[in-house]
mmCIF file of C-alpha atoms in Angstrom:
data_model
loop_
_atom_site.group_PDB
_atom_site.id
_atom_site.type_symbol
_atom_site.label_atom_id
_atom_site.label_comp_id
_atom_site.label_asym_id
_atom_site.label_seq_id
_atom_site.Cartn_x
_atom_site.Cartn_y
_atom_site.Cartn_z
ATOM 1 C CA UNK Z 1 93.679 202.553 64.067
ATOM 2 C CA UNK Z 2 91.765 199.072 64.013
ATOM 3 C CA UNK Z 3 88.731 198.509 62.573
ATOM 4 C CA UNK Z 4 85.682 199.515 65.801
ATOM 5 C CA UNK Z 5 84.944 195.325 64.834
ATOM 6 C CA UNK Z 6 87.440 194.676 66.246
ATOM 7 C CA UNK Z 7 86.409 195.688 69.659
ATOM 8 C CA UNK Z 8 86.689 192.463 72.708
ATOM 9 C CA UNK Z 9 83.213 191.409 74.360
ATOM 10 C CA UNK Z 10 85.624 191.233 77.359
ATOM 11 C CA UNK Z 11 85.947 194.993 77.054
ATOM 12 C CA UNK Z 12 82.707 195.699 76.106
ATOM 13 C CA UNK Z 13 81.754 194.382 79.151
ATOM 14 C CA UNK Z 14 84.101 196.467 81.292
ATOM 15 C CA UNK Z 15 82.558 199.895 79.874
ATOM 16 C CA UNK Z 16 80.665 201.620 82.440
ATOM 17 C CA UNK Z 17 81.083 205.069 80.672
ATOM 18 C CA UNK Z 18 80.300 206.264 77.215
ATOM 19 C CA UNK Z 19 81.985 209.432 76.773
ATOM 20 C CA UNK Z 20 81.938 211.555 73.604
ATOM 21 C CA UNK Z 21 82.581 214.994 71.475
ATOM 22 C CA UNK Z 22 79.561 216.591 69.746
ATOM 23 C CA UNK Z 23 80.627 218.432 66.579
ATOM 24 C CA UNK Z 24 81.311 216.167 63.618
ATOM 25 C CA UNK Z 25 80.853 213.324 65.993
ATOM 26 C CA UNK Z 26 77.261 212.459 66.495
ATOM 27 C CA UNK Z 27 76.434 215.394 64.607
ATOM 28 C CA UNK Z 28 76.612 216.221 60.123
ATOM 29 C CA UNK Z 29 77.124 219.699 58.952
ATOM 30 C CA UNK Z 30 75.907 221.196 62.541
ATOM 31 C CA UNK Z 31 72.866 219.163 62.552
ATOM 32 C CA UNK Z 32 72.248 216.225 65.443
ATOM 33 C CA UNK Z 33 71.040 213.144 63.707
ATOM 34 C CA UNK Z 34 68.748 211.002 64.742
ATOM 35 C CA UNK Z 35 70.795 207.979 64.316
ATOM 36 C CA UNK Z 36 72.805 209.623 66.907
ATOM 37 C CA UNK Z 37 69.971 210.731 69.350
ATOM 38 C CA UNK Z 38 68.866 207.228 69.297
ATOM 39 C CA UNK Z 39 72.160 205.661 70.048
ATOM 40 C CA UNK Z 40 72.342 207.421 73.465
ATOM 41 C CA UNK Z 41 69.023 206.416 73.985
ATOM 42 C CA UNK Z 42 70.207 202.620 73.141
ATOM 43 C CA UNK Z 43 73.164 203.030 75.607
ATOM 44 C CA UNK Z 44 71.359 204.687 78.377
ATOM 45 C CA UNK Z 45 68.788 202.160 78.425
ATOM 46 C CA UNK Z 46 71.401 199.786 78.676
ATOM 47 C CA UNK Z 47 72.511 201.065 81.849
ATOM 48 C CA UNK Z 48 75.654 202.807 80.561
ATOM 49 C CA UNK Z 49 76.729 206.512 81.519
ATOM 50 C CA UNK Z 50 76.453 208.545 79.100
ATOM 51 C CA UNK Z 51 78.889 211.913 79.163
ATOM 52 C CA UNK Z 52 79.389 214.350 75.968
ATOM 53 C CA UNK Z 53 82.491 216.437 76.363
ATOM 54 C CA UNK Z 54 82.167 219.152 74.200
ATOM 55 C CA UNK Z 55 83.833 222.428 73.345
ATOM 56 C CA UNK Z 56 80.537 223.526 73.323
ATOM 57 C CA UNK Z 57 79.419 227.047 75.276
ATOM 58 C CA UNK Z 58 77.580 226.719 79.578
ATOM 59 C CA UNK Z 59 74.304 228.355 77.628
ATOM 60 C CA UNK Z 60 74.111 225.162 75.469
ATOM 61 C CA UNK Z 61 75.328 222.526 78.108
ATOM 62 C CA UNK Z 62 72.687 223.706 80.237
ATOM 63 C CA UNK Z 63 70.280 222.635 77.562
ATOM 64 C CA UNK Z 64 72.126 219.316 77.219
ATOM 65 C CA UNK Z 65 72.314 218.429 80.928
ATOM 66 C CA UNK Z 66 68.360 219.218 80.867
ATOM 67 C CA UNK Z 67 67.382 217.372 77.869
ATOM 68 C CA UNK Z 68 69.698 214.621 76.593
ATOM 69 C CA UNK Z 69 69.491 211.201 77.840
ATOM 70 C CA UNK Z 70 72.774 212.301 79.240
ATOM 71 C CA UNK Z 71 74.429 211.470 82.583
ATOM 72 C CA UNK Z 72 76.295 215.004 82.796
ATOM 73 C CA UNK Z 73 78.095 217.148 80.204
ATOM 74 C CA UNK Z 74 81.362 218.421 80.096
ATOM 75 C CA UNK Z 75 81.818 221.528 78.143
ATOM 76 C CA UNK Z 76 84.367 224.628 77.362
ATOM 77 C CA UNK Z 77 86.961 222.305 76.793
ATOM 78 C CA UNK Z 78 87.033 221.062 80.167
ATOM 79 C CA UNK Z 79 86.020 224.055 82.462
ATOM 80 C CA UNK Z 80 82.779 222.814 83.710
ATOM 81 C CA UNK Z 81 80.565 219.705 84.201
ATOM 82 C CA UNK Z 82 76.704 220.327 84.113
ATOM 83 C CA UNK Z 83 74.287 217.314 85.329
ATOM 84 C CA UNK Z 84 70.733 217.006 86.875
ATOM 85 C CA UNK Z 85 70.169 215.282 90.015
ATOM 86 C CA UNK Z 86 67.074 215.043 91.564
ATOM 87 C CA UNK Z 87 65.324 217.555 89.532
ATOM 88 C CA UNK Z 88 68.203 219.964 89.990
ATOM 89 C CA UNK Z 89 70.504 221.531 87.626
ATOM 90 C CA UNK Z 90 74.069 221.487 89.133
ATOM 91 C CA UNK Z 91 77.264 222.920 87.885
ATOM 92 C CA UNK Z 92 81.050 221.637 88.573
ATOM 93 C CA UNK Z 93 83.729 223.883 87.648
ATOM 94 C CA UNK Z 94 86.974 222.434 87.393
ATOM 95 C CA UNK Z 95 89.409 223.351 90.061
ATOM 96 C CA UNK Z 96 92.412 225.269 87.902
ATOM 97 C CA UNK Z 97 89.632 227.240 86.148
ATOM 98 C CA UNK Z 98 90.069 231.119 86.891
ATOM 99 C CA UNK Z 99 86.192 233.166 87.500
ATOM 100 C CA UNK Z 100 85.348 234.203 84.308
ATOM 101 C CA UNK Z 101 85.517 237.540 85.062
ATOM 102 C CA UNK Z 102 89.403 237.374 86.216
ATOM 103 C CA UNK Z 103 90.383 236.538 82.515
ATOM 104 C CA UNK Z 104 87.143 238.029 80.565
ATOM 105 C CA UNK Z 105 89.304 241.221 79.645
ATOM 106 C CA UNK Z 106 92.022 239.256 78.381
ATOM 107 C CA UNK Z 107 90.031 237.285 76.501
ATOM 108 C CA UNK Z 108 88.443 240.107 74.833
ATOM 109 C CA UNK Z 109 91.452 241.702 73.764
ATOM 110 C CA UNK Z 110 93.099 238.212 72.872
ATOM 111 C CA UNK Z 111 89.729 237.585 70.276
ATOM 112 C CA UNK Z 112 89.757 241.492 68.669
ATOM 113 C CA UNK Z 113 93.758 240.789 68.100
ATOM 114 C CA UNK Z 114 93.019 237.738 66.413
ATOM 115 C CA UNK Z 115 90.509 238.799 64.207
ATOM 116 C CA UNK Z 116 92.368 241.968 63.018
ATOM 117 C CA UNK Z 117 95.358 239.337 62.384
ATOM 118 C CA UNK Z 118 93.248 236.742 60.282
ATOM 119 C CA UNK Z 119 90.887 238.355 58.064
ATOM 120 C CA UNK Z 120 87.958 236.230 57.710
ATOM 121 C CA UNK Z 121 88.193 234.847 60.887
ATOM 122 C CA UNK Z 122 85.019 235.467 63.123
ATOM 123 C CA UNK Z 123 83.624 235.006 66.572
ATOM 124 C CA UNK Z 124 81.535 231.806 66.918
ATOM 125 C CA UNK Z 125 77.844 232.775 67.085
ATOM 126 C CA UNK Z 126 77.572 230.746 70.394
ATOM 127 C CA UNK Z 127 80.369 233.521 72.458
ATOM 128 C CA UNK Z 128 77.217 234.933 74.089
ATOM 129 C CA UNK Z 129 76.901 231.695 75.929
ATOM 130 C CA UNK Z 130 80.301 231.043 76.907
ATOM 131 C CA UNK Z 131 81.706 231.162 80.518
ATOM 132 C CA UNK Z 132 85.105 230.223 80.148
ATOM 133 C CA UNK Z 133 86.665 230.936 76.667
ATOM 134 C CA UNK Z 134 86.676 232.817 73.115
ATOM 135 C CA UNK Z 135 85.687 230.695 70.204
ATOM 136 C CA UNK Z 136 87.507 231.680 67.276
ATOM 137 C CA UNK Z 137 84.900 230.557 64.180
ATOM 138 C CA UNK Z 138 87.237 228.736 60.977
ATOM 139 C CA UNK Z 139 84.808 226.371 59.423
ATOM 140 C CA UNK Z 140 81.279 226.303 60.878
ATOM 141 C CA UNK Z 141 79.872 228.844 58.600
ATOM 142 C CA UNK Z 142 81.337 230.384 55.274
ATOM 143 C CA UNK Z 143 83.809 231.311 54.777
ATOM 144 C CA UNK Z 144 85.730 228.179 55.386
ATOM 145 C CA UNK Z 145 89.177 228.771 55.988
ATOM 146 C CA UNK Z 146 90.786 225.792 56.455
ATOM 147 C CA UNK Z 147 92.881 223.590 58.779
ATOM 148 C CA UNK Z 148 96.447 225.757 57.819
ATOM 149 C CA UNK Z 149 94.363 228.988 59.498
ATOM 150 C CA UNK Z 150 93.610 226.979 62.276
ATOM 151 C CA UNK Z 151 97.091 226.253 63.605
ATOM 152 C CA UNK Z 152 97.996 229.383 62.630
ATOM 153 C CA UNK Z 153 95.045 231.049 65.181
ATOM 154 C CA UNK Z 154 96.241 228.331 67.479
ATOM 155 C CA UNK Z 155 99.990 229.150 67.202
ATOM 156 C CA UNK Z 156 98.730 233.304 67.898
ATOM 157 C CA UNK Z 157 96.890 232.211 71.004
ATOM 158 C CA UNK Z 158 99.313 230.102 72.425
ATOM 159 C CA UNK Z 159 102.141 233.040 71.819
ATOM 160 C CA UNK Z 160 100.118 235.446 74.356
ATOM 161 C CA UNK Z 161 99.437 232.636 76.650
ATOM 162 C CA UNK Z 162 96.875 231.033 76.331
ATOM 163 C CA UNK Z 163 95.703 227.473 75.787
ATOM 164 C CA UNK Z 164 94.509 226.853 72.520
ATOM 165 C CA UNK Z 165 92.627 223.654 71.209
ATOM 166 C CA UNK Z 166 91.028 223.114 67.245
ATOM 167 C CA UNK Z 167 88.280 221.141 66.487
ATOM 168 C CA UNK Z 168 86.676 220.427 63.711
ATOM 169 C CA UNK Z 169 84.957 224.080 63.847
ATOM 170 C CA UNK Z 170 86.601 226.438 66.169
ATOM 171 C CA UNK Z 171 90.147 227.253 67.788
ATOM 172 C CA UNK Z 172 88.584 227.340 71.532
ATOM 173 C CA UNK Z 173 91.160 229.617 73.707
ATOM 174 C CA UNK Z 174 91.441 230.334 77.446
ATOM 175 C CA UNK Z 175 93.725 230.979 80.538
ATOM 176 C CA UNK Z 176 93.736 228.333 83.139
ATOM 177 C CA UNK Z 177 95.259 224.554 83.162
ATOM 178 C CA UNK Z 178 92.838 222.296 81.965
ATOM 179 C CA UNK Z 179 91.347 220.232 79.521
ATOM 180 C CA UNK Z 180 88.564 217.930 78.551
ATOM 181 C CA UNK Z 181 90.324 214.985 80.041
ATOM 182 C CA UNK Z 182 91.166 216.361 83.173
ATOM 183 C CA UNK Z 183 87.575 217.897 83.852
ATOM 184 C CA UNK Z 184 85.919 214.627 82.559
ATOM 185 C CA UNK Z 185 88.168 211.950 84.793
ATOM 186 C CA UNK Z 186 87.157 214.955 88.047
ATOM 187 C CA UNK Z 187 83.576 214.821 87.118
ATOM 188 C CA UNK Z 188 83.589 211.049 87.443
ATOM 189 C CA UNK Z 189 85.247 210.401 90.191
ATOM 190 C CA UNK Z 190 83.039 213.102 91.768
ATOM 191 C CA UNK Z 191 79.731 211.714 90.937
ATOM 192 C CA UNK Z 192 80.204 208.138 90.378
ATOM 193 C CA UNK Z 193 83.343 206.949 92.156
ATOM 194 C CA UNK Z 194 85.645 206.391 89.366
ATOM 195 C CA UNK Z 195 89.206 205.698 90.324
ATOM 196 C CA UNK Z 196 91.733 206.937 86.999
ATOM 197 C CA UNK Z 197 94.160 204.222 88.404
ATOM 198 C CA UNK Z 198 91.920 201.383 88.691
ATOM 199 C CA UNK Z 199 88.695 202.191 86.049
ATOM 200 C CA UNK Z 200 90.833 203.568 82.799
ATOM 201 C CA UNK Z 201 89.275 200.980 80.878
ATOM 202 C CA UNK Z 202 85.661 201.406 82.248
ATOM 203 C CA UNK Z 203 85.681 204.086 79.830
ATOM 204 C CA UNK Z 204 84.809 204.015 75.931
ATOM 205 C CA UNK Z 205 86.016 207.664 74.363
ATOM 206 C CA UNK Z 206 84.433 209.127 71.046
ATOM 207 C CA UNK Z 207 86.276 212.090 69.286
ATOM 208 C CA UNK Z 208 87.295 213.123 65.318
ATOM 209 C CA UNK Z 209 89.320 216.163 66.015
ATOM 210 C CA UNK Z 210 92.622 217.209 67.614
ATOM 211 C CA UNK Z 211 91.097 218.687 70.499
ATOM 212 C CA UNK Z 212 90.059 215.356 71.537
ATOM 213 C CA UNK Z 213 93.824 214.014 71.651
ATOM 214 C CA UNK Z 214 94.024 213.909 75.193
ATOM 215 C CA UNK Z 215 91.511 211.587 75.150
ATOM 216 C CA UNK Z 216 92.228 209.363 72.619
ATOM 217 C CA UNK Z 217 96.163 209.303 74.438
ATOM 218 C CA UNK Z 218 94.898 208.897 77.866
ATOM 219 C CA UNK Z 219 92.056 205.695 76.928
ATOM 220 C CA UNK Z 220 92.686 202.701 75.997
ATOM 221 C CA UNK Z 221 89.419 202.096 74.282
ATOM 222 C CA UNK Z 222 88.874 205.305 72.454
ATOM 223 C CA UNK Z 223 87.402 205.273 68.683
ATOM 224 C CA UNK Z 224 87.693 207.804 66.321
ATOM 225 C CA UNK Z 225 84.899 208.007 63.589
ATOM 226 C CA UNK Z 226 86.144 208.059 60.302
ATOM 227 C CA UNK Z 227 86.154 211.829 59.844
ATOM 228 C CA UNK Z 228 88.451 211.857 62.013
ATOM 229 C CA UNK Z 229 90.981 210.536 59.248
ATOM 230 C CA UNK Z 230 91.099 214.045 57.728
ATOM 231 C CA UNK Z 231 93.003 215.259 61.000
ATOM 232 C CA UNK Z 232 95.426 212.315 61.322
ATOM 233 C CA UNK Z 233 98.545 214.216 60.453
ATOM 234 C CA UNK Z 234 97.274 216.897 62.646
ATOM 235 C CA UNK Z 235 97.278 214.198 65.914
ATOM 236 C CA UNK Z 236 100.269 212.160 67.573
ATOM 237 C CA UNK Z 237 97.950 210.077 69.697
ATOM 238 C CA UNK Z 238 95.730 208.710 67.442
ATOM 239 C CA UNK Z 239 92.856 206.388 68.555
ATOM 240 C CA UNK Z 240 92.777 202.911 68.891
ATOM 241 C CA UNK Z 241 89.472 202.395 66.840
ATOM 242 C CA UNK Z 242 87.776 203.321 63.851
ATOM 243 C CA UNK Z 243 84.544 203.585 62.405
ATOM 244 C CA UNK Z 244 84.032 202.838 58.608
ATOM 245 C CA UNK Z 245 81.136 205.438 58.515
ATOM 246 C CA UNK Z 246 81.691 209.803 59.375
ATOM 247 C CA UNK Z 247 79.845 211.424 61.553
ATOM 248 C CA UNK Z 248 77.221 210.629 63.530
ATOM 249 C CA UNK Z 249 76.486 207.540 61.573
ATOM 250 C CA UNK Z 250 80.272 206.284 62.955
ATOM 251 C CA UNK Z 251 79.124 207.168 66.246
ATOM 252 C CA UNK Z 252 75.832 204.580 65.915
ATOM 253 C CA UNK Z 253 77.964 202.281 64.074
ATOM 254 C CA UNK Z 254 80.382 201.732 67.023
ATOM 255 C CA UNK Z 255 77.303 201.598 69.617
ATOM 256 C CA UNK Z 256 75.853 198.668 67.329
ATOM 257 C CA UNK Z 257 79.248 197.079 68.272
ATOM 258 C CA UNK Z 258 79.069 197.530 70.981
ATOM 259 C CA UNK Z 259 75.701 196.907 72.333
ATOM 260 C CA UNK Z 260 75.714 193.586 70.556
ATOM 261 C CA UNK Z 261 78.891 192.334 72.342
#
């Protein structure tokens, strides 16, 4: 990984799309700061599309979509896309997504096996608000169990089926093929013309956690912030940048960069 310095102003000036995770990527110990907030501010005032692509549940996306200075949100791991237009709240689900209520039982009985196999292992507080998948809770409240757990829960999903992604606070799992990249590339092509052949490089990717591989193997400007260091022998596709600061801070570190390119 390469210091986010580093970063061309011949590439800066090819980025049309500012794409990002939310959980220890803008955000420190589950709180948004406002180094971060501002940031998107900065970028959407600069004319830039602005996209998080979270793991994060519809009931919060819709939120998001509402009140961010946000261009559209992917969330679920890639099931949906939320975004305003015109006043109007409008949802894109992505096309190998299964109606929730196809795979809901499944799900349920997937999430009571896995907690009965990991003791200490909780639903996320946010499964009320989810469409599309079970988040399995590891580290955003106590007790935290660790990164060994979380392959483990990942390992036990993905033996009855399922997909299963960690981040940096849940193992996310659900039935149907997709993923944050595929849902994000569809969401742009749909609303803003985006060709994955010809634009790959229009597009500047923010992540810390393996469930943001995809990403980081599909872009050639992606940037990790430097959290994402703890999860390095976790990823094969690393990404290309770096920030020297965690967190959110990273995140308004590499938009400095940037912005001043």
């Amino acid at each position: 990984m390469l210091p986010i310095g580093g970063l061309k102003a011949e590439q800066a000036r090819g980025i049309r799309f500012v794409l990002f995770d939310i959980d220890d990527t803008i955000t420190e110990d589950g709180y948004l700061l406002a180094e971060s907030y501002q940031a998107l501010w900065r970028l959407r005032r600069a004319g830039l599309a602005v996209v998080p692509v979270t793991g994060r549940p519809a009931g919060w996306c819709d939120l998001i979509a509402r009140q961010w200075p946000v261009s559209g949100v992917v969330g679920e791991n890639g099931a949906f896309a939320f975004y305003q237009q015109d006043g109007v709240l409008h949802r894109l689900f992505h096309p190998a997504a299964p109606e929730p209520s196809a795979t809901r039982a499944r799900l349920d009985e997937l999430g009571r096996r896995a907690l009965q196999a990991f003791p200490g292992l909780r639903l996320a507080k946010d499964q009320a608000y989810r469409l599309f998948d079970i988040a399995l809770d590891f580290a955003e409240e106590e007790p935290r169990l660790g990164l060994e757990l979380a392959r483990s829960v990942q390992e036990f999903c993905e033996a009855r089926g399922a997909i299963a992604k960690i981040s940096s606070i849940h193992v996310n799992a659900w039935f149907g093929s997709y993923d944050k990249l595929s849902m994000a590339e569809h969401f742009l092509s749909s609303l803003s013309g985006y060709d994955p052949i010809q634009d790959e490089a229009s597009i500047l990717y923010f992540g810390d956690s393996p469930n943001d591989e995809p990403m980081f193997k599909r872009f050639s400007l992606s940037c990790g912030v430097a959290n994402v260091r703890d999860y390095a022998h976790l990823l094969t596709f690393l990404p290309k940048y770096v920030t020297s600061k965690p967190y959110g801070y990273g995140f308004a570190e590499a938009v400095d960069v940037l912005l001043a390119l």
